[in-house]
Coordinates of N, CA, C and O in Angstrom, one line a residue:
X1 N 132.3 133.9 82.0 CA 131.3 132.9 82.2 C 129.9 133.7 82.4 O 128.9 133.3 81.8
X2 N 129.9 134.8 83.1 CA 128.7 135.6 83.3 C 128.2 136.1 82.0 O 127.0 136.2 81.7
X3 N 129.1 136.5 81.1 CA 128.7 137.0 79.8 C 128.0 135.9 79.0 O 127.0 136.2 78.3
X4 N 128.6 134.8 79.0 CA 128.0 133.6 78.3 C 126.6 133.3 78.8 O 125.7 133.1 78.1
X5 N 126.5 133.3 80.2 CA 125.2 133.0 80.8 C 124.2 134.1 80.4 O 123.0 133.7 80.2
X6 N 124.6 135.4 80.4 CA 123.6 136.4 80.0 C 123.2 136.2 78.5 O 122.1 136.5 78.2
X7 N 124.2 135.8 77.7 CA 123.9 135.6 76.3 C 122.9 134.5 76.2 O 121.9 134.5 75.4
X8 N 123.0 133.4 76.9 CA 122.1 132.3 76.9 C 120.7 132.7 77.4 O 119.7 132.3 76.8
X9 N 120.7 133.5 78.5 CA 119.4 134.0 79.0 C 118.6 134.8 77.9 O 117.4 134.6 77.7
X10 N 119.4 135.6 77.2 CA 118.8 136.4 76.1 C 118.3 135.5 75.0 O 117.2 135.7 74.4
X11 N 119.1 134.5 74.7 CA 118.6 133.5 73.6 C 117.4 132.8 74.1 O 116.5 132.5 73.3
X12 N 117.3 132.4 75.4 CA 116.1 131.7 75.9 C 114.9 132.6 75.8 O 113.8 132.1 75.3
X13 N 115.0 133.9 76.1 CA 113.9 134.8 76.0 C 113.5 134.9 74.5 O 112.3 134.9 74.3
X14 N 114.4 135.0 73.6 CA 114.1 135.1 72.2 C 113.5 133.8 71.7 O 112.5 133.8 70.9
X15 N 114.0 132.7 72.2 CA 113.4 131.4 71.8 C 112.0 131.3 72.3 O 111.1 130.9 71.5
X16 N 111.7 131.7 73.5 CA 110.3 131.6 74.0 C 109.4 132.6 73.3 O 108.2 132.3 73.3
X17 N 109.9 133.6 72.7 CA 109.1 134.6 72.0 C 109.0 134.1 70.5 O 108.3 134.7 69.7
X18 N 109.7 133.1 70.1 CA 109.7 132.6 68.8 C 110.5 133.4 67.8 O 110.2 133.5 66.6
X19 N 111.6 134.0 68.3 CA 112.3 135.0 67.5 C 113.7 134.5 67.1 O 114.6 135.2 66.6
X20 N 114.1 133.2 67.5 CA 115.4 132.7 67.2 C 115.5 132.1 65.8 O 114.5 131.6 65.3
X21 N 116.7 132.1 65.3 CA 117.0 131.4 64.0 C 117.3 129.9 64.4 O 117.5 129.6 65.5
X22 N 117.4 129.1 63.3 CA 117.7 127.7 63.5 C 119.1 127.6 64.1 O 119.3 126.7 65.0
X23 N 120.0 128.4 63.7 CA 121.4 128.3 64.2 C 121.4 128.7 65.7 O 122.1 128.0 66.5
X24 N 120.7 129.7 66.1 CA 120.6 130.1 67.5 C 119.9 129.0 68.4 O 120.4 128.7 69.5
X25 N 118.9 128.4 67.8 CA 118.3 127.2 68.5 C 119.2 126.1 68.7 O 119.3 125.5 69.8
X26 N 120.0 125.8 67.7 CA 121.0 124.7 67.8 C 122.1 125.1 68.8 O 122.5 124.2 69.6
X27 N 122.4 126.3 69.0 CA 123.4 126.8 70.0 C 122.7 126.4 71.4 O 123.4 125.9 72.3
X28 N 121.4 126.7 71.6 CA 120.8 126.4 72.8 C 120.8 124.9 73.1 O 121.0 124.5 74.2
X29 N 120.4 124.1 72.1 CA 120.4 122.7 72.3 C 121.8 122.2 72.7 O 121.9 121.3 73.6
X30 N 122.8 122.7 72.0 CA 124.2 122.2 72.4 C 124.5 122.6 73.8 O 125.1 121.9 74.5
X31 N 124.2 123.9 74.1 CA 124.5 124.4 75.5 C 123.8 123.5 76.6 O 124.5 123.2 77.5
X32 N 122.6 123.2 76.4 CA 121.8 122.5 77.4 C 122.0 121.0 77.4 O 121.5 120.2 78.2
X33 N 122.8 120.5 76.4 CA 123.1 119.1 76.4 C 124.2 118.7 77.4 O 124.4 117.6 77.7
X34 N 125.0 119.7 77.9 CA 126.0 119.5 78.8 C 125.6 120.0 80.2 O 124.5 120.1 80.6
X35 N 126.7 120.3 81.0 CA 126.5 120.8 82.3 C 126.1 122.3 82.2 O 126.7 123.1 81.5
X36 N 125.1 122.7 83.0 CA 124.6 124.1 83.0 C 124.6 124.6 84.4 O 124.4 123.9 85.4
X37 N 124.6 126.0 84.6 CA 124.5 126.6 85.9 C 123.2 126.2 86.5 O 122.2 126.0 85.8
X38 N 123.2 126.2 87.8 CA 122.0 125.8 88.6 C 120.8 126.7 88.2 O 119.6 126.2 88.1
X39 N 121.0 128.0 88.0 CA 119.9 128.9 87.7 C 119.2 128.6 86.3 O 118.1 129.0 86.1
X40 N 119.9 127.9 85.5 CA 119.3 127.6 84.1 C 118.9 126.1 84.0 O 118.4 125.7 82.9
X41 N 119.1 125.3 85.0 CA 118.7 123.9 84.9 C 117.3 123.6 84.6 O 116.9 122.6 84.1
X42 N 116.4 124.5 85.0 CA 115.0 124.3 84.8 C 114.6 124.2 83.3 O 113.6 123.6 82.9
X43 N 115.5 124.8 82.5 CA 115.3 124.8 81.0 C 115.9 123.5 80.3 O 115.5 123.2 79.2
X44 N 116.7 122.8 81.0 CA 117.5 121.7 80.4 C 116.5 120.6 79.9 O 116.7 120.2 78.7
X45 N 115.5 120.2 80.6 CA 114.7 119.1 80.0 C 113.9 119.6 78.8 O 113.8 118.8 77.8
X46 N 113.5 120.8 78.8 CA 112.8 121.3 77.6 C 113.7 121.4 76.4 O 113.3 120.9 75.3
X47 N 114.9 121.9 76.5 CA 115.8 122.0 75.3 C 116.4 120.6 74.9 O 116.6 120.4 73.7
X48 N 116.5 119.7 75.9 CA 116.9 118.3 75.5 C 115.8 117.7 74.7 O 116.0 117.0 73.7
X49 N 114.5 118.0 75.1 CA 113.4 117.4 74.4 C 113.4 117.9 72.9 O 113.2 117.2 72.0
X50 N 113.6 119.3 72.8 CA 113.6 119.8 71.4 C 114.8 119.2 70.6 O 114.6 118.9 69.5
X51 N 115.9 119.1 71.3 CA 117.1 118.6 70.6 C 116.9 117.2 70.1 O 117.4 116.8 69.1
X52 N 116.1 116.4 70.8 CA 115.8 115.0 70.5 C 114.8 114.9 69.4 O 114.3 113.8 69.1
X53 N 114.3 116.0 68.9 CA 113.2 116.0 67.9 C 111.8 115.9 68.4 O 110.9 115.5 67.7
X54 N 111.6 116.3 69.7 CA 110.3 116.4 70.3 C 109.6 115.0 70.3 O 108.5 114.9 69.7
X55 N 110.2 114.0 70.8 CA 109.6 112.7 70.8 C 108.3 112.7 71.6 O 108.2 113.4 72.6
X56 N 107.4 111.8 71.2 CA 106.1 111.7 72.0 C 106.4 111.2 73.3 O 107.3 110.3 73.5
X57 N 105.7 111.7 74.3 CA 106.0 111.2 75.7 C 105.7 109.8 75.9 O 104.6 109.3 75.4
X58 N 106.5 109.1 76.5 CA 106.4 107.6 76.7 C 105.1 107.3 77.6 O 104.5 106.3 77.4
X59 N 104.8 108.2 78.5 CA 103.7 107.9 79.4 C 102.4 107.9 78.6 O 101.5 107.1 78.9
X60 N 102.3 108.7 77.5 CA 101.1 108.7 76.7 C 100.9 107.3 76.1 O 99.8 106.8 76.0
X61 N 102.0 106.8 75.6 CA 101.9 105.5 74.9 C 101.6 104.4 76.0 O 100.9 103.4 75.6
X62 N 102.1 104.5 77.2 CA 101.9 103.5 78.2 C 100.4 103.5 78.7 O 99.9 102.5 79.2
X63 N 99.8 104.7 78.7 CA 98.4 104.8 79.2 C 97.4 104.1 78.4 O 96.4 103.6 78.9
X64 N 97.6 104.1 77.0 CA 96.6 103.5 76.1 C 96.3 102.1 76.5 O 95.1 101.8 76.6
X65 N 97.2 101.2 76.7 CA 96.8 99.8 77.1 C 96.1 99.7 78.4 O 95.2 98.9 78.6
X66 N 96.4 100.6 79.3 CA 95.7 100.7 80.6 C 94.2 101.1 80.4 O 93.3 100.5 81.1
X67 N 94.0 102.0 79.6 CA 92.6 102.5 79.3 C 91.8 101.3 78.6 O 90.7 101.1 78.9
X68 N 92.5 100.6 77.7 CA 91.8 99.5 77.0 C 91.5 98.4 78.0 O 90.4 97.9 78.0
X69 N 92.5 98.1 78.9 CA 92.2 97.1 79.9 C 91.1 97.5 80.9 O 90.2 96.7 81.2
X70 N 91.1 98.7 81.3 CA 90.0 99.2 82.2 C 88.7 99.2 81.5 O 87.7 98.7 82.1
X71 N 88.6 99.5 80.3 CA 87.3 99.5 79.5 C 86.9 98.1 79.4 O 85.7 97.8 79.5
X72 N 87.8 97.2 79.1 CA 87.5 95.7 79.0 C 86.9 95.2 80.3 O 85.9 94.4 80.3
X73 N 87.6 95.5 81.4 CA 87.1 95.0 82.7 C 85.7 95.6 83.0 O 84.8 94.8 83.4
X74 N 85.5 96.9 82.7 CA 84.2 97.5 82.9 C 83.1 96.8 82.0 O 82.0 96.5 82.5
X75 N 83.5 96.5 80.8 CA 82.5 95.8 79.9 C 82.2 94.4 80.4 O 81.0 94.0 80.4
X76 N 83.2 93.7 80.9 CA 83.0 92.4 81.4 C 82.1 92.4 82.6 O 81.2 91.6 82.8
X77 N 82.4 93.4 83.5 CA 81.6 93.5 84.7 C 80.1 93.8 84.4 O 79.2 93.2 84.9
X78 N 79.9 94.8 83.4 CA 78.6 95.1 83.0 C 77.9 93.9 82.4 O 76.7 93.7 82.7
X79 N 78.6 93.2 81.5 CA 77.9 92.0 80.9 C 77.6 91.0 82.0 O 76.5 90.4 81.9
X80 N 78.5 90.8 82.9 CA 78.2 89.8 84.0 C 77.0 90.2 84.8 O 76.2 89.4 85.2
X81 N 76.9 91.5 85.2 CA 75.7 92.0 85.9 C 74.4 91.9 85.1 O 73.4 91.5 85.7
X82 N 74.5 92.2 83.8 CA 73.3 92.0 83.0 C 72.9 90.5 82.9 O 71.7 90.2 83.0
X83 N 73.9 89.7 82.8 CA 73.6 88.2 82.7 C 73.0 87.8 84.1 O 72.0 87.0 84.1
X84 N 73.6 88.2 85.2 CA 73.1 87.8 86.5 C 71.6 88.3 86.7 O 70.8 87.6 87.2
X85 N 71.3 89.6 86.3 CA 70.0 90.1 86.4 C 69.0 89.3 85.5 O 67.9 89.0 85.9
X86 N 69.5 88.9 84.3 CA 68.6 88.1 83.4 C 68.3 86.8 84.1 O 67.2 86.3 84.1
X87 N 69.3 86.2 84.7 CA 69.1 84.8 85.3 C 68.2 85.0 86.5 O 67.4 84.1 86.8
X88 N 68.3 86.1 87.3 CA 67.4 86.3 88.4 C 66.0 86.5 87.9 O 65.0 85.9 88.6
X89 N 65.8 87.2 86.8 CA 64.4 87.4 86.3 C 63.9 86.0 85.8 O 62.7 85.7 86.1
X90 N 64.7 85.2 85.2 CA 64.3 83.9 84.8 C 63.9 83.0 85.9 O 62.9 82.3 85.9
X91 N 64.7 83.1 87.0 CA 64.4 82.3 88.2 C 63.1 82.7 88.8 O 62.3 81.9 89.3
X92 N 62.8 84.0 88.9 CA 61.6 84.5 89.4 C 60.4 84.1 88.5 O 59.4 83.7 89.0
X93 N 60.6 84.2 87.2 CA 59.5 83.7 86.3 C 59.2 82.2 86.5 O 58.1 81.8 86.5
X94 N 60.3 81.5 86.7 CA 60.1 80.0 86.9 C 59.2 79.7 88.2 O 58.5 78.8 88.2
X95 N 59.4 80.6 89.2 CA 58.6 80.4 90.4 C 57.1 80.6 90.2 O 56.3 79.9 90.8
X96 N 56.8 81.4 89.2 CA 55.4 81.7 89.0 C 54.9 81.0 87.7 O 53.8 81.4 87.3
X97 N 55.6 80.1 87.2 CA 55.1 79.3 86.0 C 53.8 78.7 86.4 O 53.6 78.1 87.4
X98 N 52.8 78.9 85.5 CA 51.5 78.4 85.7 C 50.5 79.3 86.3 O 49.4 79.1 86.4
X99 N 51.1 80.5 86.8 CA 50.2 81.5 87.4 C 49.4 82.2 86.3 O 49.8 82.2 85.1
X100 N 48.3 82.7 86.7 CA 47.4 83.5 85.8 C 46.6 84.5 86.6 O 46.5 84.4 87.8
X101 N 46.0 85.4 85.8 CA 45.0 86.3 86.4 C 43.8 86.4 85.5 O 43.9 86.0 84.3
X102 N 42.7 86.8 86.1 CA 41.5 87.0 85.3 C 41.2 88.5 85.2 O 41.1 89.1 86.3
X103 N 41.2 89.0 84.0 CA 41.0 90.4 83.8 C 39.9 90.6 82.8 O 40.0 90.1 81.7
X104 N 38.8 91.2 83.2 CA 37.7 91.4 82.3 C 37.2 90.1 81.7 O 36.8 90.0 80.6
X105 N 37.1 89.1 82.6 CA 36.6 87.8 82.2 C 37.6 87.0 81.3 O 37.3 85.9 80.9
X106 N 38.8 87.5 81.1 CA 39.8 86.8 80.3 C 40.9 86.2 81.2 O 41.4 86.9 82.1
X107 N 41.3 85.0 80.9 CA 42.4 84.4 81.7 C 43.7 84.8 81.0 O 43.9 84.5 79.8
X108 N 44.6 85.4 81.7 CA 45.9 85.9 81.1 C 47.0 85.1 81.8 O 47.1 85.1 83.0
X109 N 47.8 84.4 81.0 CA 48.9 83.5 81.5 C 50.3 84.0 81.2 O 51.2 83.5 81.6
X110 N 50.4 85.0 80.3 CA 51.7 85.6 80.0 C 52.3 86.2 81.2 O 51.9 87.2 81.7
X111 N 53.4 85.6 81.6 CA 54.1 86.0 82.9 C 54.6 87.5 82.8 O 54.5 88.2 83.8
X112 N 55.1 87.9 81.7 CA 55.6 89.3 81.5 C 54.4 90.3 81.7 O 54.7 91.4 82.2
X113 N 53.3 89.9 81.3 CA 52.1 90.8 81.4 C 51.6 90.8 82.9 O 51.2 91.9 83.4
X114 N 51.6 89.7 83.5 CA 50.9 89.6 84.8 C 51.9 89.8 86.0 O 51.4 90.0 87.1
X115 N 53.2 89.8 85.8 CA 54.2 90.0 86.9 C 53.9 91.2 87.7 O 54.0 91.2 88.9
X116 N 53.7 92.4 87.1 CA 53.4 93.6 87.9 C 52.2 93.4 88.9 O 52.3 93.8 90.1
X117 N 51.2 92.7 88.4 CA 50.0 92.5 89.3 C 50.4 91.4 90.4 O 49.9 91.6 91.5
X118 N 51.2 90.4 90.0 CA 51.6 89.4 91.0 C 52.4 90.1 92.1 O 52.2 89.8 93.3
X119 N 53.3 91.0 91.7 CA 54.2 91.6 92.7 C 53.3 92.6 93.6 O 53.6 92.6 94.8
X120 N 52.4 93.3 93.0 CA 51.5 94.1 93.7 C 50.7 93.3 94.8 O 50.6 93.7 95.9
X121 N 50.2 92.2 94.4 CA 49.4 91.3 95.3 C 50.3 90.8 96.4 O 49.9 90.8 97.6
X122 N 51.6 90.4 96.1 CA 52.5 90.0 97.1 C 52.8 91.1 98.1 O 52.9 90.9 99.3
X123 N 53.0 92.3 97.6 CA 53.3 93.5 98.5 C 52.1 93.7 99.4 O 52.3 93.9 100.6
X124 N 50.9 93.6 98.9 CA 49.7 93.8 99.8 C 49.6 92.7 100.8 O 49.3 93.0 102.0
X125 N 49.9 91.5 100.4 CA 49.9 90.4 101.4 C 50.9 90.6 102.5 O 50.6 90.3 103.6
X126 N 52.1 91.1 102.1 CA 53.1 91.3 103.1 C 52.7 92.4 104.1 O 52.9 92.3 105.3
X127 N 52.1 93.5 103.5 CA 51.6 94.6 104.4 C 50.5 94.1 105.4 O 50.5 94.4 106.5
X128 N 49.6 93.3 104.9 CA 48.6 92.7 105.7 C 49.2 91.8 106.8 O 48.8 91.9 108.0
X129 N 50.2 91.0 106.4 CA 50.8 90.2 107.4 C 51.5 91.0 108.5 O 51.4 90.6 109.7
X130 N 52.1 92.1 108.1 CA 52.8 93.0 109.1 C 51.7 93.6 110.1 O 51.9 93.6 111.3
X131 N 50.6 94.0 109.5 CA 49.6 94.6 110.3 C 49.0 93.6 111.3 O 48.7 93.9 112.4
X132 N 48.8 92.4 110.8 CA 48.2 91.3 111.7 C 49.2 91.0 112.8 O 48.8 90.9 114.0
X133 N 50.5 91.0 112.5 CA 51.5 90.7 113.5 C 51.5 91.8 114.5 O 51.6 91.6 115.7
X134 N 51.4 93.1 114.1 CA 51.3 94.2 115.0 C 50.1 94.1 115.9 O 50.3 94.3 117.1
X135 N 49.0 93.8 115.4 CA 47.8 93.7 116.2 C 47.9 92.6 117.2 O 47.4 92.7 118.3
X136 N 48.4 91.4 116.8 CA 48.6 90.3 117.7 C 49.5 90.6 118.8 O 49.4 90.1 119.9
X137 N 50.5 91.5 118.5 CA 51.5 91.9 119.6 C 51.0 93.1 120.4 O 51.8 93.6 121.2
X138 N 49.8 93.6 120.1 CA 49.3 94.7 120.8 C 49.9 96.0 120.4 O 49.8 97.0 121.1
X139 N 50.5 96.1 119.2 CA 51.1 97.3 118.7 C 50.1 98.0 117.7 O 49.3 97.3 117.1
X140 N 50.3 99.2 117.5 CA 49.5 99.9 116.5 C 50.1 99.8 115.2 O 51.3 100.1 115.1
X141 N 49.4 99.4 114.1 CA 50.0 99.3 112.8 C 50.5 100.7 112.3 O 50.0 101.7 112.7
X142 N 51.6 100.6 111.5 CA 52.2 101.8 111.0 C 51.3 102.5 110.0 O 51.1 103.7 110.0
X143 N 50.7 101.8 109.1 CA 49.8 102.4 108.1 C 48.4 101.7 108.2 O 48.3 100.6 108.6
X144 N 47.4 102.5 107.9 CA 46.1 102.0 107.9 C 45.5 102.1 106.5 O 44.3 102.2 106.3
X145 N 46.3 102.0 105.5 CA 45.9 102.1 104.1 C 45.2 100.9 103.5 O 44.5 100.9 102.6
X146 N 45.4 99.7 104.2 CA 44.8 98.5 103.7 C 43.9 97.9 104.8 O 44.3 97.7 105.9
X147 N 42.7 97.6 104.4 CA 41.8 97.0 105.4 C 42.2 95.5 105.6 O 42.6 94.9 104.7
X148 N 42.0 95.1 106.8 CA 42.2 93.6 107.1 C 41.0 92.9 106.7 O 39.9 93.3 107.1
X149 N 41.1 91.9 105.9 CA 40.0 91.1 105.5 C 39.6 90.0 106.5 O 40.4 89.3 107.0

């Protein structure tokens, strides 16, 4: 038994070096298809895989649908968020329908053009409101960058 085991170990070494003949490889496949000593069991899955013709791993095939499903979910979430953002912008635009600004003597009513200025004006109004509240409560305002009108 020990002699056969040593012979198999030598064949394994030669196999791993790529020096075995087809007949010797078939001997290894046959040997590892049955019961083997505990010290050689670590090689058994590898030689069985070779003996079966090196089939593609099943896990690789199973992962593909999961990747496709994950990508689809991510795409749907992204599309949903984009749609939600678009609806939010439309709702904001509807709030300011009819607004305009006068720039260089010209009346501008295009909301996409005037929205930055409208937002800036709203921010300044909020800052002024906070400063007025602070002064009414006897507190010192945090910033003094805007004069109170």
